Short mmCIF file of C-alpha atoms and ligand atoms in Angstrom, two decimals:
data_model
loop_
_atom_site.label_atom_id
_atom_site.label_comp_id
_atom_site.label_asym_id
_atom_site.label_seq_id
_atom_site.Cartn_x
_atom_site.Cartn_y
_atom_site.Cartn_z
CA UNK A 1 101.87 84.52 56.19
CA UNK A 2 99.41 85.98 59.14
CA UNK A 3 96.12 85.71 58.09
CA UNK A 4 93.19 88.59 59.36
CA UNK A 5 90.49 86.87 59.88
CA UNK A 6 86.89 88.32 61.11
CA UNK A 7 84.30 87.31 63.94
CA UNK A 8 81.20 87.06 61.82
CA UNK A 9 79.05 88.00 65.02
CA UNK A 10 80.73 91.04 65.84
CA UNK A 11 82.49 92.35 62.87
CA UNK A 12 85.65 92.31 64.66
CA UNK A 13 89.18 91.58 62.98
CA UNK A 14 91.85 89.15 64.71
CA UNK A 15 95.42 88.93 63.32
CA UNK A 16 96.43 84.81 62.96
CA UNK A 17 100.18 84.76 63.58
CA UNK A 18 100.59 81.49 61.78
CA UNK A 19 104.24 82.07 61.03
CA UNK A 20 105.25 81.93 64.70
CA UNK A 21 102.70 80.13 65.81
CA UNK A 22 102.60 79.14 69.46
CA UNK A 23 102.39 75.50 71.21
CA UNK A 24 101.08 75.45 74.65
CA UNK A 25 104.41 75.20 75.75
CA UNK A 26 105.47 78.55 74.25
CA UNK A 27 103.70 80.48 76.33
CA UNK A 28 105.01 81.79 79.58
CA UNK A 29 102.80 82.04 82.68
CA UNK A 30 102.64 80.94 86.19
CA UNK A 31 100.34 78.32 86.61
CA UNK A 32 97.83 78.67 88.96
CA UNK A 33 98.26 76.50 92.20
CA UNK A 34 96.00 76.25 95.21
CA UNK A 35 98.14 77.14 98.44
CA UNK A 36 95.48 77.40 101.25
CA UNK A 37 97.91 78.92 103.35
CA UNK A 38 96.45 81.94 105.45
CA UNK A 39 92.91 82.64 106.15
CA UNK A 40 90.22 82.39 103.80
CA UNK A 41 86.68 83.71 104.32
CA UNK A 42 85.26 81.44 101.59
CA UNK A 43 85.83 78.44 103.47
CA UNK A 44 83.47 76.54 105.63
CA UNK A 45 83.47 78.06 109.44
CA UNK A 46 84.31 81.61 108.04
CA UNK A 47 80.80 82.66 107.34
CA UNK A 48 81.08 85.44 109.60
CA UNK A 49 83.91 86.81 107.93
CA UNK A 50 81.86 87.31 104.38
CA UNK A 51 78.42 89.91 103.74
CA UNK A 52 75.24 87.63 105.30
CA UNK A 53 74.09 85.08 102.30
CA UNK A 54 71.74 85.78 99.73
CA UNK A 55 71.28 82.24 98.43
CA UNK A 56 72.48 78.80 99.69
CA UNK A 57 72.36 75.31 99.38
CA UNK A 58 72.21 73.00 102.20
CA UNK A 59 71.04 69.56 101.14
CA UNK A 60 70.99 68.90 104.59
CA UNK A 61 69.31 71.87 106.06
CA UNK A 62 71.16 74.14 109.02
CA UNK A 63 71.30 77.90 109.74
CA UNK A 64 72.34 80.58 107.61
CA UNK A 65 75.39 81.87 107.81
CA UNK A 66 76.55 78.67 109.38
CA UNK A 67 78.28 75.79 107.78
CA UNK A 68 76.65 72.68 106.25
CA UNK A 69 76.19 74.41 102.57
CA UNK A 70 77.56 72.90 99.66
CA UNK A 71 77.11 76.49 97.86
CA UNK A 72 77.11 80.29 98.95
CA UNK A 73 76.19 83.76 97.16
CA UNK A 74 77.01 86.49 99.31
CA UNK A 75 77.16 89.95 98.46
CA UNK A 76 80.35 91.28 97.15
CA UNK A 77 82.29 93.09 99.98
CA UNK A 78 83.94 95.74 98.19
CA UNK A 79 81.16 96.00 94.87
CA UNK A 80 81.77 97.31 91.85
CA UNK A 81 78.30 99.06 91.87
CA UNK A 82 75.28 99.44 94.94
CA UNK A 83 72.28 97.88 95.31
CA UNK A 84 70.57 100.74 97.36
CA UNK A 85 68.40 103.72 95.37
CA UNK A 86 66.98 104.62 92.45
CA UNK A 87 68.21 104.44 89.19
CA UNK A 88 69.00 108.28 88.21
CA UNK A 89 69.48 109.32 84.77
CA UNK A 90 71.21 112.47 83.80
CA UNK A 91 73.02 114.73 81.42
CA UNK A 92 75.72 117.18 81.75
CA UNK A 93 76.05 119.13 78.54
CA UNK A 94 76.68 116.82 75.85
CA UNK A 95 77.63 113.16 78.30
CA UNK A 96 75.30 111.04 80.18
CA UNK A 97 75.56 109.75 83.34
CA UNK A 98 73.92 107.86 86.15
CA UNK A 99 74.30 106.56 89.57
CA UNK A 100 76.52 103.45 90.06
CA UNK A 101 73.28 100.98 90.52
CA UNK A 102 73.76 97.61 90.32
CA UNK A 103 74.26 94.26 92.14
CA UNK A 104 77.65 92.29 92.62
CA UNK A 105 77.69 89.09 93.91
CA UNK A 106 79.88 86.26 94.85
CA UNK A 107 79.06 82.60 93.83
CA UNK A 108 81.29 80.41 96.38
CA UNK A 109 80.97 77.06 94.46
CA UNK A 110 82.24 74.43 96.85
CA UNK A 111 83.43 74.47 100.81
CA UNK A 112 86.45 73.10 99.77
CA UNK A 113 89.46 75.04 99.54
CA UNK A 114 91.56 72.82 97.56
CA UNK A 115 89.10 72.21 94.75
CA UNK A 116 88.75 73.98 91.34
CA UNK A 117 85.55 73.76 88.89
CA UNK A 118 87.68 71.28 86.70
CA UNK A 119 88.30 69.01 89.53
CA UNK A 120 84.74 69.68 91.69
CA UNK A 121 82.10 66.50 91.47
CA UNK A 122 79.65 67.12 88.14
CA UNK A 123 76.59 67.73 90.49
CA UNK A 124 79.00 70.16 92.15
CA UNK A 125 78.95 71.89 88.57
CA UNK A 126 75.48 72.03 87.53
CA UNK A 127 74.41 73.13 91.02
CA UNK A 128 77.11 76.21 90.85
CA UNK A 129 74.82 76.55 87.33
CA UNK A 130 71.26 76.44 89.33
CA UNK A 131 72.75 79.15 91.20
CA UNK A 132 73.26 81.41 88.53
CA UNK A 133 69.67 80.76 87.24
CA UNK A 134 68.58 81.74 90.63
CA UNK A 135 70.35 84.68 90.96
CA UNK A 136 69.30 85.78 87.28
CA UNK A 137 65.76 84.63 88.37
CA UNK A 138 65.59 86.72 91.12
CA UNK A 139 67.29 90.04 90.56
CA UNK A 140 65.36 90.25 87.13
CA UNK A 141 62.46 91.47 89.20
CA UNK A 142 64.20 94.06 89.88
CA UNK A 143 62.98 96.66 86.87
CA UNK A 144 66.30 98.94 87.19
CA UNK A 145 68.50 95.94 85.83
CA UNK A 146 68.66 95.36 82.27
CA UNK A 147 71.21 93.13 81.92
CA UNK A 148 73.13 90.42 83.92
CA UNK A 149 76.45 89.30 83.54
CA UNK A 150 77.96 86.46 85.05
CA UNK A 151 81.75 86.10 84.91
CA UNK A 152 85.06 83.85 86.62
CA UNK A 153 87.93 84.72 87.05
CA UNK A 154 90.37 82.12 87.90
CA UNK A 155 93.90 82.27 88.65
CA UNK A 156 95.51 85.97 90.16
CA UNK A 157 96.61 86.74 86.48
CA UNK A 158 92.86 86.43 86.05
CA UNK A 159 91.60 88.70 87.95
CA UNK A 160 90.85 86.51 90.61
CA UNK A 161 91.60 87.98 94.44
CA UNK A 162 91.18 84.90 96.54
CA UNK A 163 92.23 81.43 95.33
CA UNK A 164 89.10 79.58 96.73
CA UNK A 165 86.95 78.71 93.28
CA UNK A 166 84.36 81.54 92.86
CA UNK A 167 82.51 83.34 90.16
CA UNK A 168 80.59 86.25 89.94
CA UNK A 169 77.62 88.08 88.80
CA UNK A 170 77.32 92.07 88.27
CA UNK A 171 73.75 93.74 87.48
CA UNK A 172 73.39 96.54 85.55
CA UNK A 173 71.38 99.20 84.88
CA UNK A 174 72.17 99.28 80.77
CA UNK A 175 73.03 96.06 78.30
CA UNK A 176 76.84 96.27 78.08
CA UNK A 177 78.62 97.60 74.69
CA UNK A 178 80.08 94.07 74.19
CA UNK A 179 76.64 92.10 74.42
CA UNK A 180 74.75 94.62 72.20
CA UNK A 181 77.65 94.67 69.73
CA UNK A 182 76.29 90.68 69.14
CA UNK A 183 72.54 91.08 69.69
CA UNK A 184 72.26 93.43 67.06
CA UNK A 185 74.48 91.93 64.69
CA UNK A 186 73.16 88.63 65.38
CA UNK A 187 69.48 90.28 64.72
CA UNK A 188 70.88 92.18 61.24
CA UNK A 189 72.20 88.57 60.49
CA UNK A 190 68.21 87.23 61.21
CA UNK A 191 66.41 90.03 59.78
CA UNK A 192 68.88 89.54 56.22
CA UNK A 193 68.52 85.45 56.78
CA UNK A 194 66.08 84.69 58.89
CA UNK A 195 68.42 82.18 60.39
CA UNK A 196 70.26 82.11 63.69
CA UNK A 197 73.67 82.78 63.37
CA UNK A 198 74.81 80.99 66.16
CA UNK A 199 72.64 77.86 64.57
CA UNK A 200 74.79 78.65 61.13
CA UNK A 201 78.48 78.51 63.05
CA UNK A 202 77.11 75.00 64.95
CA UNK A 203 76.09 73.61 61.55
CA UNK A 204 78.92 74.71 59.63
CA UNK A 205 81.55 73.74 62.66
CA UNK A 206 80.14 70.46 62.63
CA UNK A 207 79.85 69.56 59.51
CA UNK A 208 83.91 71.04 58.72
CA UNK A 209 84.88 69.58 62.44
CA UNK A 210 88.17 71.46 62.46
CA UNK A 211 87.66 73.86 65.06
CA UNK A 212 85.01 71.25 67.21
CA UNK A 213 86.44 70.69 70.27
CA UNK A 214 83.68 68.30 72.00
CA UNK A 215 79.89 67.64 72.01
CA UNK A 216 77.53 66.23 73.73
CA UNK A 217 73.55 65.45 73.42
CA UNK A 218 72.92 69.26 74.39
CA UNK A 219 75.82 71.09 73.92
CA UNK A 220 79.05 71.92 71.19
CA UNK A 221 82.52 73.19 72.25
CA UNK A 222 84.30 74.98 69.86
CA UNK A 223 87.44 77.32 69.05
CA UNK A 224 85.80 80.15 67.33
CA UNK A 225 87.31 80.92 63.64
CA UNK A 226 88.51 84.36 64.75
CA UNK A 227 89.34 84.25 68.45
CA UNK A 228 90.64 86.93 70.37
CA UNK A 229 92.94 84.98 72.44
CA UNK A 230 95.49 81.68 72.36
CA UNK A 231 92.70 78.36 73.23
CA UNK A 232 89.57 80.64 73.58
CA UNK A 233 86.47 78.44 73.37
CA UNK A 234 83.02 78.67 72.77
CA UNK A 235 80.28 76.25 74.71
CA UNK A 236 76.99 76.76 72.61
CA UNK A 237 73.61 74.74 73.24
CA UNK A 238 72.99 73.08 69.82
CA UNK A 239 69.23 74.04 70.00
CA UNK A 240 68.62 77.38 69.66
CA UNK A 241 68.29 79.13 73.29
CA UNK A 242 68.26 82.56 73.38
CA UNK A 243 68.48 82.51 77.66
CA UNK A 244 70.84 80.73 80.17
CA UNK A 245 68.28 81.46 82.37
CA UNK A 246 65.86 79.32 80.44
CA UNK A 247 67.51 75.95 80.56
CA UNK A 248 66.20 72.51 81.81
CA UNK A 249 67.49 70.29 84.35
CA UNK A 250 68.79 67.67 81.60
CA UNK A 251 70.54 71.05 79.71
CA UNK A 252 72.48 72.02 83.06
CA UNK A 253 73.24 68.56 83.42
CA UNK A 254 74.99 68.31 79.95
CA UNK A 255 76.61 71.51 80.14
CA UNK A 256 77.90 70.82 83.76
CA UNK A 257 79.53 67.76 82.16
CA UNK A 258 80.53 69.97 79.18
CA UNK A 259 82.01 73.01 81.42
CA UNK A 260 83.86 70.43 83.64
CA UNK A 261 84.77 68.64 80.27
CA UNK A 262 86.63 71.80 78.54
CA UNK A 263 88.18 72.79 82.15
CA UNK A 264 89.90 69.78 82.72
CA UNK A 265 90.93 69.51 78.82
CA UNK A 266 92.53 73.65 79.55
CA UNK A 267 94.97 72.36 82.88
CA UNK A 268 96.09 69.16 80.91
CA UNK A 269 96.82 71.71 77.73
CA UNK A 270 98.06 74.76 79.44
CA UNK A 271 99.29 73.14 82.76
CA UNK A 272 96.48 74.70 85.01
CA UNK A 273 96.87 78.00 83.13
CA UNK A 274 94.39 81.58 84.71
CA UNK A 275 91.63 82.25 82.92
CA UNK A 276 88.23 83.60 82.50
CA UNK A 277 85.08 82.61 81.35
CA UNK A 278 82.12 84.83 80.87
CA UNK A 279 78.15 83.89 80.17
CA UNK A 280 76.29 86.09 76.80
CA UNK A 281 72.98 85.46 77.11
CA UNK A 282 69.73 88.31 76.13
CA UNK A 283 69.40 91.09 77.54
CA UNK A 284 66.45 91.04 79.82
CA UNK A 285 63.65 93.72 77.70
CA UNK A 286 64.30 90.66 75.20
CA UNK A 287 64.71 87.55 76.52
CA UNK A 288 63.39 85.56 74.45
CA UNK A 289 63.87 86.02 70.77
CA UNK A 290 64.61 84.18 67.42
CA UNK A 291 67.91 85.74 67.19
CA UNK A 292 70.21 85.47 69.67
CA UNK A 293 71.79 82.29 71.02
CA UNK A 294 73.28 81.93 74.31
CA UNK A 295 76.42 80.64 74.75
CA UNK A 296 79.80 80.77 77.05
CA UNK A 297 83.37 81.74 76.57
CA UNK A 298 86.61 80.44 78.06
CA UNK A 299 89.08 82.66 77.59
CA UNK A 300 92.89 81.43 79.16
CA UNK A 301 95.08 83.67 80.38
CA UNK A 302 98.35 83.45 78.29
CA UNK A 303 99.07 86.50 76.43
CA UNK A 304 98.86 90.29 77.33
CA UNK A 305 96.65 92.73 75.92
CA UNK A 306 98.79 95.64 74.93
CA UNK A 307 99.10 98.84 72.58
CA UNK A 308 98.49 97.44 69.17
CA UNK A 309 94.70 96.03 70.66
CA UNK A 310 93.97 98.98 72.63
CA UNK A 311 94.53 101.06 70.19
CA UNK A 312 92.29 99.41 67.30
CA UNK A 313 90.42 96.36 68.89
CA UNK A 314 92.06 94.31 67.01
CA UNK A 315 93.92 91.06 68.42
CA UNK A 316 97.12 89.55 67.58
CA UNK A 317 96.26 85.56 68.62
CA UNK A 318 100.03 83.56 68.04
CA UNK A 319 97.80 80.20 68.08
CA UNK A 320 95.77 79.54 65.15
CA UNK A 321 92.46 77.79 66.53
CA UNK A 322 92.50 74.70 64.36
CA UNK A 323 95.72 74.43 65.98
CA UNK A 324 94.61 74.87 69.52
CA UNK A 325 91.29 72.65 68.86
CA UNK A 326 94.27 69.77 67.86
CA UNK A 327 95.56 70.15 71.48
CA UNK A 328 92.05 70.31 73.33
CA UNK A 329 90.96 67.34 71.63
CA UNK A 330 93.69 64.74 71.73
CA UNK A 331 93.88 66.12 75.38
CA UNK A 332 91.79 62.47 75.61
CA UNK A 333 89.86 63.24 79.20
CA UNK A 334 88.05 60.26 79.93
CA UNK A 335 84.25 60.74 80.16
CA UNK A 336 83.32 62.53 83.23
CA UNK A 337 79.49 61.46 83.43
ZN1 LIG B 1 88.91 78.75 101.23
ZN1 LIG B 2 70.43 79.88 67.44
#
């Protein structure tokens, strides 16, 4: 019998198909493979070919724009939104609307071509992490941005345009529909308990254990109970956080090992399967509150979101998570720190 089952954060209902429920090796997809055939302007020597930098690491030193960085964030060449003006509000009649502010940027995490974050060194990792914090750092002086997400997508059935490992960051003038959906529930959920929720679903998943994937001193992975997708997982710092931005050098280090952790667990599961992964954390006019808790979400690529979801938000999900949490954890990865 399929079971509905609902995210307590944002209300929303998933369909369990435990009847035909999928085993990683149900699902068909193309697994994603690094080629490095043809030119590639993320690689080392092809700084010309990308926007000038906006942040880089060079442990030892050299030019912009040159090579000798273990990290780059350039500006996005074809951006989703522009940096340039001021933020204009308007209405016409009854809708709203405003110029397409923003910033989009490019996190290029590693020189290497043939590397992925799964497979890049653990200080590789947490320094790809430093960069987001600086890039959050920095662009929330700007006063038109309100919110900042930062997003992957690996794998072409991602998403992802070039194969060299990237991720990405987009500013934006308003907090997206998605992120307030789980501030505010996770604030009704505060103002009714005066507990986190986020602190609730780490106690409870650890004290149950069937849906915890991993942990560490700093940091729990999870499947959540009502997932959107087949193998969607949670990472969630186990003291309550409510900005990425706001971490410690011994928290990236833990949830570099953590990140790296779950990625390699995914390719040995899913055979090197697309996917995203996307970083919640507050909005920036409340950054630090009581409420919310920060956390990250791996979603793999493996089924197609079609009329039934579109049409009502729901999600059909063939692969119960206990199930999937099963496969993640037996996927026995030694230690990587
Ligand atoms: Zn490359
Ligand atoms: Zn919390």
């Amino acid at each position: 019998m399929p079971e509905l089952r609902k995210d307590p954060i944002t209300g929303r209902w998933v369909i369990i198909a435990t009847d035909r429920a999928k085993r990683p090796t149900d699902f068909v997809r193309e697994k994603v493979e690094i080629h490095g055939s043809g030119f590639c302007p993320f690689c080392a020597g092809n700084e010309a070919k990308t926007p000038p930098e906006i942040l880089a690491y060079r442990k030892n030193g050299g030019l912009p724009n040159t090579a000798g960085w273990s990290l780059r964030v350039v500006a996005n060449k074809f951006p989703a939104l522009g940096i340039e003006g001021t933020l204009n509000r308007q209405g016409e009649g009854l809708y709203d609307k405003m110029n397409g502010i923003g910033a989009h940027e490019v996190i290029i995490e590693t020189p290497e071509h043939q590397l992925t974050l799964a497979t890049l060194h653990p200080r590789g990792v947490e320094d790809v992490l430093w960069a987001y914090r600086d890039r959050i750092l920095d662009l929330k002086k700007d006063r038109r941005f309100k919110y900042i997400l930062i997003f992957k997508n690996h794998g072409e059935a991602a998403g992802a345009s070039l194969e060299h490992t990237h991720s990405q960051l987009i500013a934006l003038p308003v907090v997206p529909k998605r992120v307030r959906e789980e501030v505010d529930s996770a604030k009704e959920y505060y103002n009714f308990k005066e507990r986190c929720i986020f602190c609730d679903i780490i106690r409870q998943e650890v004290e149950d254990g069937v849906r915890l994937i991993a942990e560490n001193q700093g940091f729990i992975a999870l499947s959540p109970y009502a997932p959107r997708f087949p193998f969607e997982m949670w990472i969630i710092p186990k003291t309550h956080q409510s900005a990425f931005e706001e971490s410690q050098k011994h928290e990236f280090e833990q949830l570099a090992a953590m990140l790296k952790d779950m990625l390699t667990r995914l390719d040995k599961v899913l055979d090197s399967p697309a996917y995203n992964y996307v970083i919640h954390t507050s909005p920036f006019p409340e950054v630090s509150n009581d409420h919310y808790h920060w956390h990250l979400e791996i979603m793999p690529k493996l089924t197609k979101v079609a009329g039934f979801e579109w049409g009502t938000g729901f999600y059909i999900n063939p692969t119960p998570p206990e199930e999937s949490t099963k496969f993640l954890r037996e996927a026995l990865v030694p230690a990587t720190t």
